[in-house]
XYZ file of C-alpha atoms in Angstrom:
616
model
C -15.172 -10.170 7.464
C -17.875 -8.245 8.578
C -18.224 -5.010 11.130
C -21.581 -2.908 12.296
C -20.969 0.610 11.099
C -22.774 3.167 12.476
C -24.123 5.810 9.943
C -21.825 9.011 9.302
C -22.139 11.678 12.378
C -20.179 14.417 10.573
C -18.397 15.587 7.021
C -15.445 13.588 7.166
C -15.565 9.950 8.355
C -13.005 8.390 9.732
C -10.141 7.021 7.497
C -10.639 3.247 8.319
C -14.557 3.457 7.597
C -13.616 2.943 4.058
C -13.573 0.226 1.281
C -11.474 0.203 -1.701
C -12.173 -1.251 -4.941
C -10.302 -1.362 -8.300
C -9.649 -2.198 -11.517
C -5.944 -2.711 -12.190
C -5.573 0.586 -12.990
C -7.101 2.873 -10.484
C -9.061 2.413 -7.232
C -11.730 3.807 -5.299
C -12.303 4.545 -1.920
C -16.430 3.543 -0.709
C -17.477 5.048 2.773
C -19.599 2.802 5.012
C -22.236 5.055 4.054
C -22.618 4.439 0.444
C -20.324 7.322 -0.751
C -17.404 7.242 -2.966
C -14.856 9.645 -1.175
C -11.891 9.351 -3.456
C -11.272 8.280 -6.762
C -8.808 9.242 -9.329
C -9.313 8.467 -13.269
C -8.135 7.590 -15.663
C -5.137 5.780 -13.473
C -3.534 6.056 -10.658
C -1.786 8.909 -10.167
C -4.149 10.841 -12.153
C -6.023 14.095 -10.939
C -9.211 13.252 -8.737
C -12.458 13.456 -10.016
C -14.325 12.734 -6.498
C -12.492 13.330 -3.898
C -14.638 14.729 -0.567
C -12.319 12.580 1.428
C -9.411 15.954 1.026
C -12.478 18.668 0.814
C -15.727 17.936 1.796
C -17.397 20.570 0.209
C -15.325 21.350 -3.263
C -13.861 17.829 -3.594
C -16.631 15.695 -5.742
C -18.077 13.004 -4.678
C -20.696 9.883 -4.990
C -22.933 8.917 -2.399
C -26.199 6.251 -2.434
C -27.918 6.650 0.445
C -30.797 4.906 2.396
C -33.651 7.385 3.913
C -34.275 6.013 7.805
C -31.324 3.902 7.896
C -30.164 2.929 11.736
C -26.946 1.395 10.827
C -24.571 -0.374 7.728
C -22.282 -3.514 7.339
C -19.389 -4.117 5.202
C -18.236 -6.873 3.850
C -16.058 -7.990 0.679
C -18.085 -11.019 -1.433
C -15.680 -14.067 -1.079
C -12.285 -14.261 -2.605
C -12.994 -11.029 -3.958
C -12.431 -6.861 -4.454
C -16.511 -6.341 -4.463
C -17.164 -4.741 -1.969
C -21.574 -5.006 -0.210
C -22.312 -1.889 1.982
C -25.908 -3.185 3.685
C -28.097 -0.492 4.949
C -30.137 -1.553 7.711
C -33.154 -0.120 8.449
C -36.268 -0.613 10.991
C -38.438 -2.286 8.398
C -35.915 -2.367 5.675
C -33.187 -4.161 4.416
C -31.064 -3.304 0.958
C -28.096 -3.781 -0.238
C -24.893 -2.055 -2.536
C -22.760 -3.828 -4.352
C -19.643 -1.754 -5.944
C -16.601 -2.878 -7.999
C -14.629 -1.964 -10.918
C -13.923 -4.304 -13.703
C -10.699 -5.381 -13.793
C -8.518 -4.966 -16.655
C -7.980 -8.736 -17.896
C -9.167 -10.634 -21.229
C -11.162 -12.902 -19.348
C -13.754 -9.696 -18.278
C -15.568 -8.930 -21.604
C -15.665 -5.340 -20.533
C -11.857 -4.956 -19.419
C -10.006 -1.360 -20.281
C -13.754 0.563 -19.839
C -12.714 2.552 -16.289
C -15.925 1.951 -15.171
C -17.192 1.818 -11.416
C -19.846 -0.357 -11.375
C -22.920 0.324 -8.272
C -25.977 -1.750 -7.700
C -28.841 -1.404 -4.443
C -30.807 -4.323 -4.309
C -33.752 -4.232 -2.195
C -33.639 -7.507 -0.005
C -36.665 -6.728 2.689
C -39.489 -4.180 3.055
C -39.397 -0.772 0.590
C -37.219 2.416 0.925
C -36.101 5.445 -0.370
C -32.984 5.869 -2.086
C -31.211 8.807 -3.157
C -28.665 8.993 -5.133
C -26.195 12.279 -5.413
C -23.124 12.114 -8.222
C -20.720 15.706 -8.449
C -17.630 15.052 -9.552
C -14.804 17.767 -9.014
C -12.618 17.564 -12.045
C -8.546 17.929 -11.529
C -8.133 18.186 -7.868
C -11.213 20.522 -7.873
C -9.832 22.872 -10.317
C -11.745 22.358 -13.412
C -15.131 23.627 -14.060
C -17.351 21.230 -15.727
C -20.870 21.399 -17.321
C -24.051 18.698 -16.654
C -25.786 16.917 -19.555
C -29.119 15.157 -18.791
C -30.128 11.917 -20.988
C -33.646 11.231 -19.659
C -33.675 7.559 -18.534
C -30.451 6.864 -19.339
C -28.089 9.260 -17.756
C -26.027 11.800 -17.113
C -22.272 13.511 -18.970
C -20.022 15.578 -16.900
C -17.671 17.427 -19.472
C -15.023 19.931 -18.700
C -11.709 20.508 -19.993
C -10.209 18.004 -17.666
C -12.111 14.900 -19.294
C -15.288 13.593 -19.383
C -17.829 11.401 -17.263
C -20.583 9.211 -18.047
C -22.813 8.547 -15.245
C -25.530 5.772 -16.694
C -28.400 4.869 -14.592
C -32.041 2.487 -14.694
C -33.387 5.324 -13.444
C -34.521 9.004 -13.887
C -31.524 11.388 -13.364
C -31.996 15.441 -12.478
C -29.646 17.973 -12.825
C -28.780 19.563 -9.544
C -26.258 22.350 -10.066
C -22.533 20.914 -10.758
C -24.572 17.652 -9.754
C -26.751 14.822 -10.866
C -29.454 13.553 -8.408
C -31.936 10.810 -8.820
C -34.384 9.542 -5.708
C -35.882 6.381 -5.957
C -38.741 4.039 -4.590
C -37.749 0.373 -4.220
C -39.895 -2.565 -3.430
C -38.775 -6.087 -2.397
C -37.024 -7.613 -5.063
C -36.189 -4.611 -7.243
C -33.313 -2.920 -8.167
C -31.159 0.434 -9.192
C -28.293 0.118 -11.533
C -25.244 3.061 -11.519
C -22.301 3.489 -13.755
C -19.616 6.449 -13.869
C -17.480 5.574 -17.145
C -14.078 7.940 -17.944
C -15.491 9.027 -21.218
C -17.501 6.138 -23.575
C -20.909 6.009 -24.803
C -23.742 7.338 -22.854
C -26.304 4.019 -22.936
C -29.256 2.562 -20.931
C -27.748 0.491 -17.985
C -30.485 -2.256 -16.756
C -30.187 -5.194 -14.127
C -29.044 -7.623 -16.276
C -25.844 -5.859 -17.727
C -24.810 -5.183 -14.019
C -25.260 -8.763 -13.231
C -23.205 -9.780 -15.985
C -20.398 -7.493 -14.768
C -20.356 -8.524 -11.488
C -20.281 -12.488 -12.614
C -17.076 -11.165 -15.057
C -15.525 -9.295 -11.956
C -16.613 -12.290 -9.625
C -14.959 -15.188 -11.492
C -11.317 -12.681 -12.047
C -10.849 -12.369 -8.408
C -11.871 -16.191 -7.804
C -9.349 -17.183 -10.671
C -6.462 -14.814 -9.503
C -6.555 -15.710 -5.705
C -6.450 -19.964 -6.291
C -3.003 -19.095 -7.393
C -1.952 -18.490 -3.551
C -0.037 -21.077 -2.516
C -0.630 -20.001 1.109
C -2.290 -22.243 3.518
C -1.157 -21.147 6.682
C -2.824 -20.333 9.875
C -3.724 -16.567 8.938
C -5.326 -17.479 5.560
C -8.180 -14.763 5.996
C -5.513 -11.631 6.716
C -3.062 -12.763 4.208
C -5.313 -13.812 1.429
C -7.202 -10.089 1.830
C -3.681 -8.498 1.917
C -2.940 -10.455 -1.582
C -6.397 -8.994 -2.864
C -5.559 -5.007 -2.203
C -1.909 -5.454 -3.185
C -3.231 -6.391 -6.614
C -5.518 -4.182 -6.929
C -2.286 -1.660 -6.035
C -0.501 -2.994 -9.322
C -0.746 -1.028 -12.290
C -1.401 -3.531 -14.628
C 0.251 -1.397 -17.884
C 3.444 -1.171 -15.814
C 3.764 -3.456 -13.828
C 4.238 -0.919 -10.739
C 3.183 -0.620 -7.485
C 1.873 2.560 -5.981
C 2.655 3.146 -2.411
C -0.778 4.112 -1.424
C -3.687 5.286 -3.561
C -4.160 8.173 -1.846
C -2.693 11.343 -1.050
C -2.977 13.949 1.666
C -4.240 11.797 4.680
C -2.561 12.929 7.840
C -0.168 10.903 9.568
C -0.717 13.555 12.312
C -3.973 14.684 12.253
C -4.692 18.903 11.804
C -0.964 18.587 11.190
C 1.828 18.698 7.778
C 2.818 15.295 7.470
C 0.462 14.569 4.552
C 2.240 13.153 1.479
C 1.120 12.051 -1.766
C 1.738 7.752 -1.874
C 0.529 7.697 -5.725
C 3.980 6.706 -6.866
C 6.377 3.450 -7.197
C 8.963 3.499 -4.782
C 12.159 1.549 -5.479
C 12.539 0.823 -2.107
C 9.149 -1.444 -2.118
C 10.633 -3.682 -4.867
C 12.231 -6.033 -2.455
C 9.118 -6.353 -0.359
C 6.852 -6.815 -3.300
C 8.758 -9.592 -4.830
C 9.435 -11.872 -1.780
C 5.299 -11.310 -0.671
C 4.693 -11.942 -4.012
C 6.683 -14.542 -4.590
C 5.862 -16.628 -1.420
C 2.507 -16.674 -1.949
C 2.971 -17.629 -5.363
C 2.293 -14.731 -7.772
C 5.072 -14.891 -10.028
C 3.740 -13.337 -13.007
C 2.969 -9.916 -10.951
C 6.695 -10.487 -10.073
C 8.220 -10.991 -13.574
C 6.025 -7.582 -14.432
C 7.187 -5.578 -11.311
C 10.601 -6.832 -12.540
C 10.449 -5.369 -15.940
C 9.582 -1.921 -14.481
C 12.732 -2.021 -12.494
C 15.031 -3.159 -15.385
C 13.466 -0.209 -17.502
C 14.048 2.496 -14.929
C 17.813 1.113 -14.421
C 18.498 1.119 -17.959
C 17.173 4.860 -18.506
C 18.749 5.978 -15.257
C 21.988 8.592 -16.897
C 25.057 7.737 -16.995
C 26.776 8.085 -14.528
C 23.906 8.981 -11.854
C 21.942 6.439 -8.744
C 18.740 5.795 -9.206
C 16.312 8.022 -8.064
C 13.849 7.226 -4.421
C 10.518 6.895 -6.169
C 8.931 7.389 -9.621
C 5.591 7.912 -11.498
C 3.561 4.688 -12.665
C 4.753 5.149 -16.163
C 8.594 5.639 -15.178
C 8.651 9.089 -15.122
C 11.101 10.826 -13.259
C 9.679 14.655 -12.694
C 7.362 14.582 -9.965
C 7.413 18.126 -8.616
C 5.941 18.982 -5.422
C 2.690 21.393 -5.362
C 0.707 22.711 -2.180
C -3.038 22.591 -3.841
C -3.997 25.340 -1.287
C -8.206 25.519 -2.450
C -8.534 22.229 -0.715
C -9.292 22.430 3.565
C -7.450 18.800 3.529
C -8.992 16.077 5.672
C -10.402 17.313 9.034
C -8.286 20.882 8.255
C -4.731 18.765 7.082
C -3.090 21.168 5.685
C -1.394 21.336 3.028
C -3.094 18.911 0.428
C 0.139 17.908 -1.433
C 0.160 16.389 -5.407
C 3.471 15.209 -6.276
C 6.671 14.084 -4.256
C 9.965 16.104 -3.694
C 11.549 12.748 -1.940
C 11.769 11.930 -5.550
C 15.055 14.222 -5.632
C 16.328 13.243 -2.522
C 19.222 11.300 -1.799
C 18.105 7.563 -0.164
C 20.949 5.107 -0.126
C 19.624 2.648 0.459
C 17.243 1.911 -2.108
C 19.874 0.041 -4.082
C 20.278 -2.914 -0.974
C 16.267 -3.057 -1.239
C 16.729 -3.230 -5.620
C 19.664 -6.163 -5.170
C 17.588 -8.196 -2.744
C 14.861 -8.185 -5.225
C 16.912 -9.470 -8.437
C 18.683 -11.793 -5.996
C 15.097 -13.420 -5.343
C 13.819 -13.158 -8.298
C 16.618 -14.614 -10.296
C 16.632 -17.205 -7.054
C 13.068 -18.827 -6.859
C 11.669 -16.666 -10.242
C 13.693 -16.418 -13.697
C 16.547 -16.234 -14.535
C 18.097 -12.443 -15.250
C 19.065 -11.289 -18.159
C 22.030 -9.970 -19.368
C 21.023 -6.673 -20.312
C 19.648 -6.342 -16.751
C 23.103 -7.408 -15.383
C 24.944 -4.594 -17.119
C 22.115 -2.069 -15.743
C 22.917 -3.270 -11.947
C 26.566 -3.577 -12.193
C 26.703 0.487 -13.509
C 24.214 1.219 -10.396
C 26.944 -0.477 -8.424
C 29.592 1.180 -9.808
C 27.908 4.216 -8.958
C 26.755 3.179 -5.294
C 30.633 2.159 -4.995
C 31.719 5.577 -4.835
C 28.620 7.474 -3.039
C 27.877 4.909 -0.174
C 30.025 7.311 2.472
C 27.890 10.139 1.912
C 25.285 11.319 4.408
C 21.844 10.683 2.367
C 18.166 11.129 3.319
C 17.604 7.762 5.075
C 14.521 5.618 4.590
C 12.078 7.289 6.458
C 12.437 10.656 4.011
C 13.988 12.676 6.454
C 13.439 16.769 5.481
C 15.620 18.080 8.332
C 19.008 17.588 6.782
C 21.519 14.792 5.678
C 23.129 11.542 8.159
C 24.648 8.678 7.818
C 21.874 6.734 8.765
C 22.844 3.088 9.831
C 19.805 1.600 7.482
C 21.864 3.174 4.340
C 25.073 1.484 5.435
C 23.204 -1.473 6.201
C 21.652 -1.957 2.753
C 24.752 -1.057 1.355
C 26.000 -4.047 2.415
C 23.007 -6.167 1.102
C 23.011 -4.638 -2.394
C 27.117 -5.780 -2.591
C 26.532 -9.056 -0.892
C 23.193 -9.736 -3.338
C 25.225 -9.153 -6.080
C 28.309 -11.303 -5.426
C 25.551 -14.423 -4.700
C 24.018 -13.554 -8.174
C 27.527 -13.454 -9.502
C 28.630 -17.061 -8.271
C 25.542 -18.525 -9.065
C 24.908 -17.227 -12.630
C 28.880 -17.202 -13.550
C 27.703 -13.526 -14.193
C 31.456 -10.934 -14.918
C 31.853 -9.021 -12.335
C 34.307 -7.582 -10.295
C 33.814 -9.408 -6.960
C 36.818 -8.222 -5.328
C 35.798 -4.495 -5.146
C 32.143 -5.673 -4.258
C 33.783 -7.976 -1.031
C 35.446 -5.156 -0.291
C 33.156 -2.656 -0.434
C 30.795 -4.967 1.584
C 33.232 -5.258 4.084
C 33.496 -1.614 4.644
C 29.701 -1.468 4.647
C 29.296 -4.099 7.390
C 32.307 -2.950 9.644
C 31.244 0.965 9.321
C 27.716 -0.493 10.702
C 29.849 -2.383 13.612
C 32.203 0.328 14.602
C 30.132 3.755 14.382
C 26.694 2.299 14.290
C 26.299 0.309 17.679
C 26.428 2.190 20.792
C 27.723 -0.356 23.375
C 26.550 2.169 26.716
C 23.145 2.137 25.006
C 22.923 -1.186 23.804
C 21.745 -0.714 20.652
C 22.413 0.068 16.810
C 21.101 3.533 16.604
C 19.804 5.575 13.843
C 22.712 7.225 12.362
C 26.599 6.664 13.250
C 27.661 8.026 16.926
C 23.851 9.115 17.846
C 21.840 7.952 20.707
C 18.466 8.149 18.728
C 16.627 4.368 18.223
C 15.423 3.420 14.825
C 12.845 0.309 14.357
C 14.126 -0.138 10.681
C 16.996 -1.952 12.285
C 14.657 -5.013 13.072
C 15.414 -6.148 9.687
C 18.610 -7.135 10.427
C 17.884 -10.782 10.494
C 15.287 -10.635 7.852
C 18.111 -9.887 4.843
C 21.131 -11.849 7.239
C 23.290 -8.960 8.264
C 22.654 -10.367 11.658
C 22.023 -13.667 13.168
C 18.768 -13.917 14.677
C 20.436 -14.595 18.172
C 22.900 -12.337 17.717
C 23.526 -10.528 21.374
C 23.933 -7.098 19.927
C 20.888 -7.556 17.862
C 18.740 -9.063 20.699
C 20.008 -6.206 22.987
C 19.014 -3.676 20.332
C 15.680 -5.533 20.331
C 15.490 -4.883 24.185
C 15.775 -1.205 23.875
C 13.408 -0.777 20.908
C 11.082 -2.143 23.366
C 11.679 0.202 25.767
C 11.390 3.177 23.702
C 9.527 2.399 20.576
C 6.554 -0.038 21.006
C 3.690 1.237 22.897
C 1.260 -2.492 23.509
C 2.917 -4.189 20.858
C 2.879 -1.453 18.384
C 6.399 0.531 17.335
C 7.069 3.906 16.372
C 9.446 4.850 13.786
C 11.895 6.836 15.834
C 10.977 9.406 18.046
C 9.397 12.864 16.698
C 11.609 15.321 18.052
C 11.786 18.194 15.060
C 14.648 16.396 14.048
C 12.967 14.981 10.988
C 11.986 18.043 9.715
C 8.426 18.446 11.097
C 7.171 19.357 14.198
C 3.971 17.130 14.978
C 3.933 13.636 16.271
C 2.858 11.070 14.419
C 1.620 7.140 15.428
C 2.886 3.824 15.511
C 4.320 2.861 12.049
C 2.124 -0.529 11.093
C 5.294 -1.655 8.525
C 7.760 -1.341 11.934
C 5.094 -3.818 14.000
C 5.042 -6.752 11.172
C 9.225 -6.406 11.559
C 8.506 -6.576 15.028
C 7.020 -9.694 14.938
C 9.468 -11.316 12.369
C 12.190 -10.200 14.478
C 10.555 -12.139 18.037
C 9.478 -15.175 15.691
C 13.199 -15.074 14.285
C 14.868 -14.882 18.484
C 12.106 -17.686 19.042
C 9.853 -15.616 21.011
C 6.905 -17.354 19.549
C 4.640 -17.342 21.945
C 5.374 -12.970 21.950
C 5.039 -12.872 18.331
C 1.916 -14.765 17.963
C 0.671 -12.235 20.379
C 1.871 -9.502 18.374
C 1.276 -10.283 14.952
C -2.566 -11.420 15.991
C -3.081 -8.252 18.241
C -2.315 -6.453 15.030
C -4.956 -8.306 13.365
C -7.077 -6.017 15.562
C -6.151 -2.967 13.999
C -6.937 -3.887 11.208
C -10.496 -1.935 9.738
C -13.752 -3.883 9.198
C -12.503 -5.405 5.796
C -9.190 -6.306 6.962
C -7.454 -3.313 5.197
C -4.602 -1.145 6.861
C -3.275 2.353 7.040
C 0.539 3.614 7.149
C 0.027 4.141 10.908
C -2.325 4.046 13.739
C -3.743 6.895 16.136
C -3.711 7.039 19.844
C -6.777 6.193 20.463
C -6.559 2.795 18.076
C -7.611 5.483 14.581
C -5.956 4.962 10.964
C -3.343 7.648 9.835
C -1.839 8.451 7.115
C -2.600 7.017 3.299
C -4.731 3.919 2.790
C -4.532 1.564 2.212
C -0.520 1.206 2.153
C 1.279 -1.492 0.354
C 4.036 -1.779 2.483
C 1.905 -2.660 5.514
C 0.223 -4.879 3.696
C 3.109 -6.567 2.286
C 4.997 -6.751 5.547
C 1.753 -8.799 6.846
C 2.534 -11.393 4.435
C 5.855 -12.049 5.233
C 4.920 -11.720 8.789
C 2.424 -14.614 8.756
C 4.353 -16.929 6.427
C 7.248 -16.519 9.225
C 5.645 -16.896 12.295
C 3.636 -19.825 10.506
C 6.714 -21.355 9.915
C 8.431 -20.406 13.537
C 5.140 -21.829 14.810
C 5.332 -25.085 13.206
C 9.403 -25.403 14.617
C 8.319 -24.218 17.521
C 6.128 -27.068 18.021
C 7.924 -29.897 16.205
C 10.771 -28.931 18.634
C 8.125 -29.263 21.767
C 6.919 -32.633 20.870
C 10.451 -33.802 20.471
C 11.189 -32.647 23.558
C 8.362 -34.765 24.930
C 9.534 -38.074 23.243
C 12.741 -37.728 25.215
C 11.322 -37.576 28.744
């Protein structure tokens, strides 16, 4: 997938005009225009060390440039995370080829966080300059500039070290290395910025090498898929940034690499994604798991069996967590940065961490159920973990929480909450009968009983139509379109399908759905956009009521909203822009069990047609 890109008209560009590469550990975000906005090192959830995309001027960033260069391309190399930026100019053509080498036995130089950047001059000569500051710790650590003649450049400051190698002349520049170089047909300049290691000469043929190593991981990983539907190019790409999302230590999955992008822009909804939410776990494992990555399951497992068995006695689990499992993840306003376009405040850390969220333990349930389903078999110890977070969920379930969408203007009984309280009791009684697993399946029938009538009786408003948000309200909610998807509902289910009705009336805008509507009541005064999770349950919901034809229109209309590489936001703008942190798992995740869906509604559809035909 390919898109023109014209070059960047002013400090910030926009949030979609943006590649991401990684290394299992850590990503980076690549402008259109050659310049590495964001990146955080060593992992993660790590401080940034370039990161213009929050602060233009004090943030730190990367940049190769072109001199006289009319417009760019993007593309990813096949079946890959490398990501070619093209410059194209009058009487010049060259090329830059970034990746990170992923952190696997089968690439020689796994474990080195190293971003990897190459121009290769394809037609006619030009000038390129190249411009490397990094900003250590969020922009709050001074550093000082070594220069290696001919082989580089070391950025050291209290916060860590980095080792910028390069095949050509580097000058010190301030904070700053620059370097500005003459290439003819043919040639080529080699870059690498290295968390800490050995400051060494960096030619052509070491980059090639690299690349080849990085090449031949992302090849091998992606013939795993054991998609071959009708969306292959969306779904496979999807597969390709949600593993690059996967801390490969861990086995977790951040939300969002990023933190800080607006989901209103100028406005305070900026939050930091950099964490593992519980909630995702359900999500991850059937996209995962359908496409055929079961080992990235098993791992993503293993994270959630360690953080039940450490969870207190006594105590839920909590929303969200750090990569590594920790559980302090205090909220801090990092006031020195102007934010993106003026997004104030620039946020590190989460405070949903300590909230109260339900529901997370329906989402944790439906997980293990697949898992032990079409996956491995559980193990004991694991059992015992889930049965004390049910005890615990048995006796908190009828108290007004958070909900799912974080809410920060006071406590509900939101209908989701209820709703996955029935899935995490009704998950565990199928794991129970299938595994012979003790357990006492009386209380849990009864308990989801009282879940699933509370959600009847005080969650559907019958003058509205509709499950609403929270019991006795008139307010819609699109996360009750996954009703069908974890069978609290039958797909043709009237009160579902007139629920579906008003959501449409309310909540989707051409095809695409809000959340809920941004009244203050949240919390937080601005409006945001269209949630792109909420459209992929959209579709599932009119493939699951057999509106096909509707969700075919949907789903591939949402292909257009996609950016250049295929890669999503949380939401999208009025006027068609990204919002919010990108890319975001869930979206991406919710594409994949979108397509593999409506591929398979498709297929009925049609098998049902051509019956249908035989008979007249």
């Amino acid at each position: 997938m390919k898109h023109d890109i014209a070059p960047r008209q002013g400090p910030y560009l926009p949030i979609e005009d943006h590649g991401v590469i990684g290394d299992l550990h850590t990503v980076a975000l690549v402008g259109v225009d050659g310049t590495i906005d964001w990146c955080c090192l060593p992992r993660f959830d790590a401080p940034s060390v370039f990161g213009s995309l929050l602060d233009v001027d004090r943030g730190g960033s990367f940049s190769v440039r072109v001199r006289e260069v009319e417009r760019t391309k993007q593309m990813y190399l096949p079946d890959s995370n490398v990501l070619l930026t093209r410059f194209l100019a009058q009487h010049a053509v060259a090329e830059l080829y970034d990746f990170m080498v992923p952190d696997h036995p089968s690439c020689p130089a796994a474990g080195t966080r190293q971003i990897v950047r190459q121009v290769r001059m394809v037609r006619g000569r030009a000038t390129v300059e190249v411009h490397c500051r990094p900003a250590f710790d969020f922009a709050r650590a001074p550093h000082e500039v070594e220069i290696a003649d001919g082989v580089g450049a070391v950025f050291t400051g209290p916060a860590g070290t980095l080792v910028l190698r390069s095949s050509a002349p580097l000058r010190a520049d301030g904070p700053a290395a620059r370097a500005t170089v003459e290439l003819e047909p043919g040639q080529t300049l080699e870059l690498t910025a290295q968390w800490g290691g050995e400051l060494r000469p960096v030619d052509g043929a070491e980059a090639s090498r690299l690349l080849d190593d990085t090449l031949r991981y992302w090849d091998g990983w992606l013939r795993q898929s054991a998609y071959q539907g009708r969306y292959r190019e969306a779904v496979e790409r999807s597969a390709l940034v949600l593993k690059m999302l996967v801390h490969q230590p861990t086995g977790a999955l951040v939300a969002a690499p990023t933190t800080s992008l607006p989901e209103s822009p100028g406005g305070s909804r900026n939050w930091d994604y950099r964490y593992t939410w519980v909630r995702d776990a359900a999500f991850t494992l059937y996209a995962l798991m359908r496409l055929g990555f079961t080992e990235e399951a098993a791992a993503f497992i293993d994270w959630l069996h360690r953080r039940c068995v450490e969870a207190p006695p006594g105590t839920g689990l909590q929303v969200l967590y750090g990569i590594d499992g920790r559980p302090d993840l205090p909220e801090e306003e990092l006031a020195h940065l102007t934010g993106y376009r003026g997004s104030r405040p620039v946020r590190t850390g989460n405070a949903a961490a300590r909230q109260l969220q339900l529901d997370i333990h329906g989402e944790l349930m439906d997980s293990v159920y697949l898992f032990n389903k079409h996956g491995e078999p559980i193990s004991y110890e694991l059992w015992e973990a889930l049965s004390r977070q049910l005890d615990w969920l048995e006796k908190h379930w009828e108290e007004p929480d958070d909900g799912i969408w974080e809410m920060r203007g006071g406590r509900r009984r939101y209908t989701y909450s209820a709703l996955m309280t029935w899935v995490a009791f009704e998950r565990a009684m199928r794991i129970a009968r299938h595994r012979g697993m003790p357990a006492p399946v009386e209380r849990w029938r009864d308990a989801a009983a009282a879940a699933y009538r509370y959600v009847q009786d005080h969650c559907y408003a019958p003058d509205l139509g509709a499950y609403v948000q929270y019991a006795d309200s008139a307010t819609l909610d699109a996360s009750l379109l996954v009703m069908p998807l974890v069978k609290f509902a039958g797909p043709a289910d009237p009160r579902f399908l007139s629920t579906v009705r008003r959501l449409e009336d309310q909540l989707v805008s051409d095809s695409l759905v809000h959340r809920y509507r941004t009244d203050g009541a949240d919390g937080l005064s601005e409006h945001e956009g269209t949630f792109n999770l909420c459209s992929f349950w959209y579709v599932e919901a009119l493939a699951r009521a057999g509106r096909v034809g509707e969700a075919r229109y949907v789903f591939e209309k949402m292909t257009t909203h996609a950016n250049h590489l295929g890669l999503y936001a949380e939401e999208i703008g009025a006027a068609g822009e990204a919002l919010g942190n990108f890319p975001q798992a869930f979206t991406h995740l919710a594409l994949i069990s979108a397509a593999t869906n409506l591929d398979r509604a498709v297929t009925g559809h049609r098998a049902a047609a051509t019956r249908h035909c035989r008979l007249l």
